[in-house]
Tab-separated table of C-alpha atoms and ligand atoms in Angstrom:
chain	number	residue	atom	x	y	z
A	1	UNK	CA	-79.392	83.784	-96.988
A	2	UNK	CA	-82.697	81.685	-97.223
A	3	UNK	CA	-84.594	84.756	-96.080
A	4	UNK	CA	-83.365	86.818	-98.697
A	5	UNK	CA	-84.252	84.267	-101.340
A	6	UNK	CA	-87.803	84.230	-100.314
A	7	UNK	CA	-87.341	88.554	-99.744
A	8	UNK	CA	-86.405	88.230	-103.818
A	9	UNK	CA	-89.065	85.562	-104.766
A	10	UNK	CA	-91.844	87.472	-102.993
A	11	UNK	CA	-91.001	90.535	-104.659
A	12	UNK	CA	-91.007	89.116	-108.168
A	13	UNK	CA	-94.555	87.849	-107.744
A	14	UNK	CA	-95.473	91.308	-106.637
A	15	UNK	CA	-94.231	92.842	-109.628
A	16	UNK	CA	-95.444	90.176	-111.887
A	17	UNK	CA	-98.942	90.406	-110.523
A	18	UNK	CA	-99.317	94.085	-110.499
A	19	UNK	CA	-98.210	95.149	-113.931
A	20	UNK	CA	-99.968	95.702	-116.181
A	21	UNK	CA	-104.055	96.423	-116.263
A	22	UNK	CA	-105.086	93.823	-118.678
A	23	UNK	CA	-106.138	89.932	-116.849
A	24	UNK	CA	-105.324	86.701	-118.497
A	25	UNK	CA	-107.946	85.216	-120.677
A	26	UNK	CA	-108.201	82.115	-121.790
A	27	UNK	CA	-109.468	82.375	-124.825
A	28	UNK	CA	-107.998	81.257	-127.703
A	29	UNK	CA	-107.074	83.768	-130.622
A	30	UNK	CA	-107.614	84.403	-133.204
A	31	UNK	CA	-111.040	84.355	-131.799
A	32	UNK	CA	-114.039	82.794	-133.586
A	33	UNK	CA	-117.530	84.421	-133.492
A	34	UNK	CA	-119.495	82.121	-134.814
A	35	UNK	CA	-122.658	82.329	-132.520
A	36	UNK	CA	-124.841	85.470	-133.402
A	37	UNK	CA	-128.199	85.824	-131.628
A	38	UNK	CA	-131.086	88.166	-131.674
A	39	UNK	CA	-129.745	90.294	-134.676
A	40	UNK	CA	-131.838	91.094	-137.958
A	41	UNK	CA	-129.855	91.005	-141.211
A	42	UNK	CA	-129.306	94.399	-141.612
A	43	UNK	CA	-127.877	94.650	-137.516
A	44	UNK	CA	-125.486	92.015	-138.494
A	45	UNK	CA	-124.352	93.200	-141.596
A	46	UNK	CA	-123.503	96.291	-139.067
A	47	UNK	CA	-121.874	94.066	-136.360
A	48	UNK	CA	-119.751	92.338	-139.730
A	49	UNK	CA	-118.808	95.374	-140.940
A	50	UNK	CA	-117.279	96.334	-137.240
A	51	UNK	CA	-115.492	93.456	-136.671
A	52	UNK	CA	-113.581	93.533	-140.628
A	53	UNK	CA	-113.047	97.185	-139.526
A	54	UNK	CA	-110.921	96.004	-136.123
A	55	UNK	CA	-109.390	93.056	-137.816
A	56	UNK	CA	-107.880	95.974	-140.869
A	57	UNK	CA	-107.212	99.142	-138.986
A	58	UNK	CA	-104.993	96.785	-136.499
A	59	UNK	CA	-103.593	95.407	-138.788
A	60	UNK	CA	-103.981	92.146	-138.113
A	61	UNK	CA	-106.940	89.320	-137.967
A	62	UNK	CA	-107.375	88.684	-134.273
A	63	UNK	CA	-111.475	88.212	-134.968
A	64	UNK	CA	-112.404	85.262	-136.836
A	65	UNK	CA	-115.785	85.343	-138.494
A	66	UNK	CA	-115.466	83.060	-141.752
A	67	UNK	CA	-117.009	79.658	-140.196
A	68	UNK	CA	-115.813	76.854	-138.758
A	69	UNK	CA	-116.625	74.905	-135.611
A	70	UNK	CA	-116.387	76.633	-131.821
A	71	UNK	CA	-117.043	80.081	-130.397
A	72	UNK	CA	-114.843	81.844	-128.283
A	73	UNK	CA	-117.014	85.364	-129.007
A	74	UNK	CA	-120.639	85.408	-128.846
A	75	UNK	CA	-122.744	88.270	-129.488
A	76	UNK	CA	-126.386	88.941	-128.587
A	77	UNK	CA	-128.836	91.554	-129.277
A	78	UNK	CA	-130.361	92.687	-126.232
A	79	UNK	CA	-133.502	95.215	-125.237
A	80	UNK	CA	-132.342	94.753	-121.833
A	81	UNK	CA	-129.388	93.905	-119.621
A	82	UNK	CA	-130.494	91.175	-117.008
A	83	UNK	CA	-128.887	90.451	-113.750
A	84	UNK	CA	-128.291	86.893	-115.078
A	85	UNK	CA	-124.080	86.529	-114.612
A	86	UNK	CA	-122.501	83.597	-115.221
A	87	UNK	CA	-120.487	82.261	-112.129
A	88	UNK	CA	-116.908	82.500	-112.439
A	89	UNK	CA	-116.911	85.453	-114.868
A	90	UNK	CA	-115.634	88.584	-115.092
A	91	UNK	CA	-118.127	91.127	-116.107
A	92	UNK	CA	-117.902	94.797	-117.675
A	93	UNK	CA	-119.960	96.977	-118.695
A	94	UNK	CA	-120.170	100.223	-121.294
A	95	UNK	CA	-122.325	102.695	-120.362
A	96	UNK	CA	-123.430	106.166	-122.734
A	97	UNK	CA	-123.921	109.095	-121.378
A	98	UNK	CA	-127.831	110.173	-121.089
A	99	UNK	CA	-128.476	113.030	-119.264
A	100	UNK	CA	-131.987	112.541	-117.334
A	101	UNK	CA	-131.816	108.643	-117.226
A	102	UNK	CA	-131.010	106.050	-114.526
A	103	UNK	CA	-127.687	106.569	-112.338
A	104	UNK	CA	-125.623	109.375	-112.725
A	105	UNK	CA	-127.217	110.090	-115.785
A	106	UNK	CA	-125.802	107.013	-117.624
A	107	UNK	CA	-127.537	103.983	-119.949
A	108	UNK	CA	-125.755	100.543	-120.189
A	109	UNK	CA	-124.830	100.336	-123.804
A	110	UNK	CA	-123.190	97.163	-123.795
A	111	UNK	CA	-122.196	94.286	-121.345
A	112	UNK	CA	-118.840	91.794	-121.867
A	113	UNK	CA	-119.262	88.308	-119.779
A	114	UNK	CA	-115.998	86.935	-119.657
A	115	UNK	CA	-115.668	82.489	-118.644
A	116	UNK	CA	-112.949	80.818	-118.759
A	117	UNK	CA	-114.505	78.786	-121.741
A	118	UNK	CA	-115.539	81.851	-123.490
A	119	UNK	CA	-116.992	85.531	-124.046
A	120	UNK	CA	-120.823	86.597	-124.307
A	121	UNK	CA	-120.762	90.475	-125.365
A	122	UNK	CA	-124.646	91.115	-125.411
A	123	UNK	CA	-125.628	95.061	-126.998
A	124	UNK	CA	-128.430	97.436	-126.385
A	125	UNK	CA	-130.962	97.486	-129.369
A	126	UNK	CA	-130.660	101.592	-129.110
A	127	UNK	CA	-127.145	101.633	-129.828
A	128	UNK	CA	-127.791	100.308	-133.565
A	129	UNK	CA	-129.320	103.449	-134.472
A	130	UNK	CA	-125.944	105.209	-134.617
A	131	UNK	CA	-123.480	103.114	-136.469
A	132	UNK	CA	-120.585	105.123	-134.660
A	133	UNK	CA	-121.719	104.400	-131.272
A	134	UNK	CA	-122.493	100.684	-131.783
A	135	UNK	CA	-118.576	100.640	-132.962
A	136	UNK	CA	-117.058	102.417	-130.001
A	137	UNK	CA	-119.553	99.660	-127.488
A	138	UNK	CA	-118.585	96.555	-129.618
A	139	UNK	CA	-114.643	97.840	-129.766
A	140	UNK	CA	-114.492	98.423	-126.206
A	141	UNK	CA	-116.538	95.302	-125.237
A	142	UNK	CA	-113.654	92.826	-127.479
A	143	UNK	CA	-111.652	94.547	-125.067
A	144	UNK	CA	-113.020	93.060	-122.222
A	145	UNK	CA	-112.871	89.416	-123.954
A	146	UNK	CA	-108.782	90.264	-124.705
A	147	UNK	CA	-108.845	90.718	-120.954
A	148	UNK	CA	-108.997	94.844	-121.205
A	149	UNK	CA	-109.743	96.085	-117.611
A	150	UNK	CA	-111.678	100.175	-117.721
A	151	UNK	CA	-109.099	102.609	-118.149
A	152	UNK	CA	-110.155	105.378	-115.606
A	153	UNK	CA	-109.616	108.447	-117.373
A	154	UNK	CA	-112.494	109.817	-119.777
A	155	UNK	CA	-111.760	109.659	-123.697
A	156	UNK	CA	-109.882	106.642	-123.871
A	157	UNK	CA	-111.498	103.526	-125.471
A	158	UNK	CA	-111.643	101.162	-122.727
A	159	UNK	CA	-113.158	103.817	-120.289
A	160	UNK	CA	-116.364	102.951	-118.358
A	161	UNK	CA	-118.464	105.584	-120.840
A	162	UNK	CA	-118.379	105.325	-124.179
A	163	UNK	CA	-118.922	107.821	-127.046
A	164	UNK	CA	-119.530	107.719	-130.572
A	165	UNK	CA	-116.214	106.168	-132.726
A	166	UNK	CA	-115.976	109.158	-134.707
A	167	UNK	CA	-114.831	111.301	-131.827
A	168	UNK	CA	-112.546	109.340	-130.681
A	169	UNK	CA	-108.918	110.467	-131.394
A	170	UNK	CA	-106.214	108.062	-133.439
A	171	UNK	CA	-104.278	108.281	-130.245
A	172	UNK	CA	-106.898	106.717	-128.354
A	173	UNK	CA	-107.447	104.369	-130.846
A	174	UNK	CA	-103.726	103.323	-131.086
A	175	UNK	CA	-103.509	102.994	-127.243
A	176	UNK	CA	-106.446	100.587	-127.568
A	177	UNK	CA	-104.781	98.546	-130.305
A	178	UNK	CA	-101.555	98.398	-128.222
A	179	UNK	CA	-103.156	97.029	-125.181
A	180	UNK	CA	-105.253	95.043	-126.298
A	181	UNK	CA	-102.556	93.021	-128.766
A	182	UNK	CA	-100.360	93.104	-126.096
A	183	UNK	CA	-103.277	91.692	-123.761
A	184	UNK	CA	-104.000	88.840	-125.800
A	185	UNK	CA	-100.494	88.404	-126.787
A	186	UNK	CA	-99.929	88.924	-130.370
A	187	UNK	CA	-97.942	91.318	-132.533
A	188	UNK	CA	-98.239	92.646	-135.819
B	1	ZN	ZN1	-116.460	98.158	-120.049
């Protein structure tokens, strides 16, 4: 009898820590972005205009950028990704597609640091000079701070290379939307 209480209890664990793809975070949301480094106005103005975008199409405001004390999101304009990594953190990456250039013919776009205090999302100056691309990277790396893990099919997105918004299906984008509020557990 005891040995098929434990036989139960062990496989309720199992299932509770393998559903799912998403990890806990433990950030608080909504989240405030209130630290903004490296950007010039007109970059972020962009990065603004991204971040109202995510908070409307969801449907809901899950990004806070109107003040306040704190940051759980901070976001840095980078010309380079550094091996720097916080200890204790979960790090992604979003790479673009570059045929000719580094591995696999990939660039690193955009990088997501995740702490248990809070989330760094740092972004490659060369993504700002297509508006849809920079949305797809900054999408897909507030994915990683809602505790998004890569998705491992192409086209979806939280997969590993990113594309421009625009091409981007509204399937895709709903999938997103459902994992990630379901991630960072809210509902509309
Ligand atoms: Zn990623």
């Amino acid at each position: 009898m005891l040995r098929q209480k434990w036989q139960f209890l062990f496989a309720v664990v199992l299932v509770l820590s393998g559903c799912g793809q998403w990890r806990a975070t433990a950030l608080r949301w909504p989240a405030r972005i209130n630290s903004m480094q490296g950007f010039d106005s007109s970059e972020s103005s962009a990065v603004h205009t991204v971040i109202t975008s995510l908070n409307s199409q969801i449907g809901l405001s899950i990004l806070n950028i109107s003040g306040g004390t704190g940051s759980d999101i901070n976001i840095r304009f980078v010309t380079s990704f550094d091996s720097e990594v916080a200890a204790a953190s979960h790090v992604d990456y979003a790479y673009i597609k570059m045929p000719g250039r580094g591995i696999a013919g990939t660039r690193i776009a955009g990088r997501a640091t995740l702490t248990a205090e809070n989330c760094l999302i740092e972004l490659g100056d060369f993504i700002f000079n297509d508006d849809e691309l920079m949305q797809a990277v900054l999408w897909h790396e507030i994915g990683h701070c809602g505790g998004l893990q890569h998705v491992k099919e192409d086209g979806e997105i939280m997969s590993p290379v990113t594309k421009p918004f625009n091409q981007y299906s509204s399937d895709k984008v709903q999938r997103f939307f459902g994992d990630l509020l379901a991630s960072i557990g809210e509902k509309k």
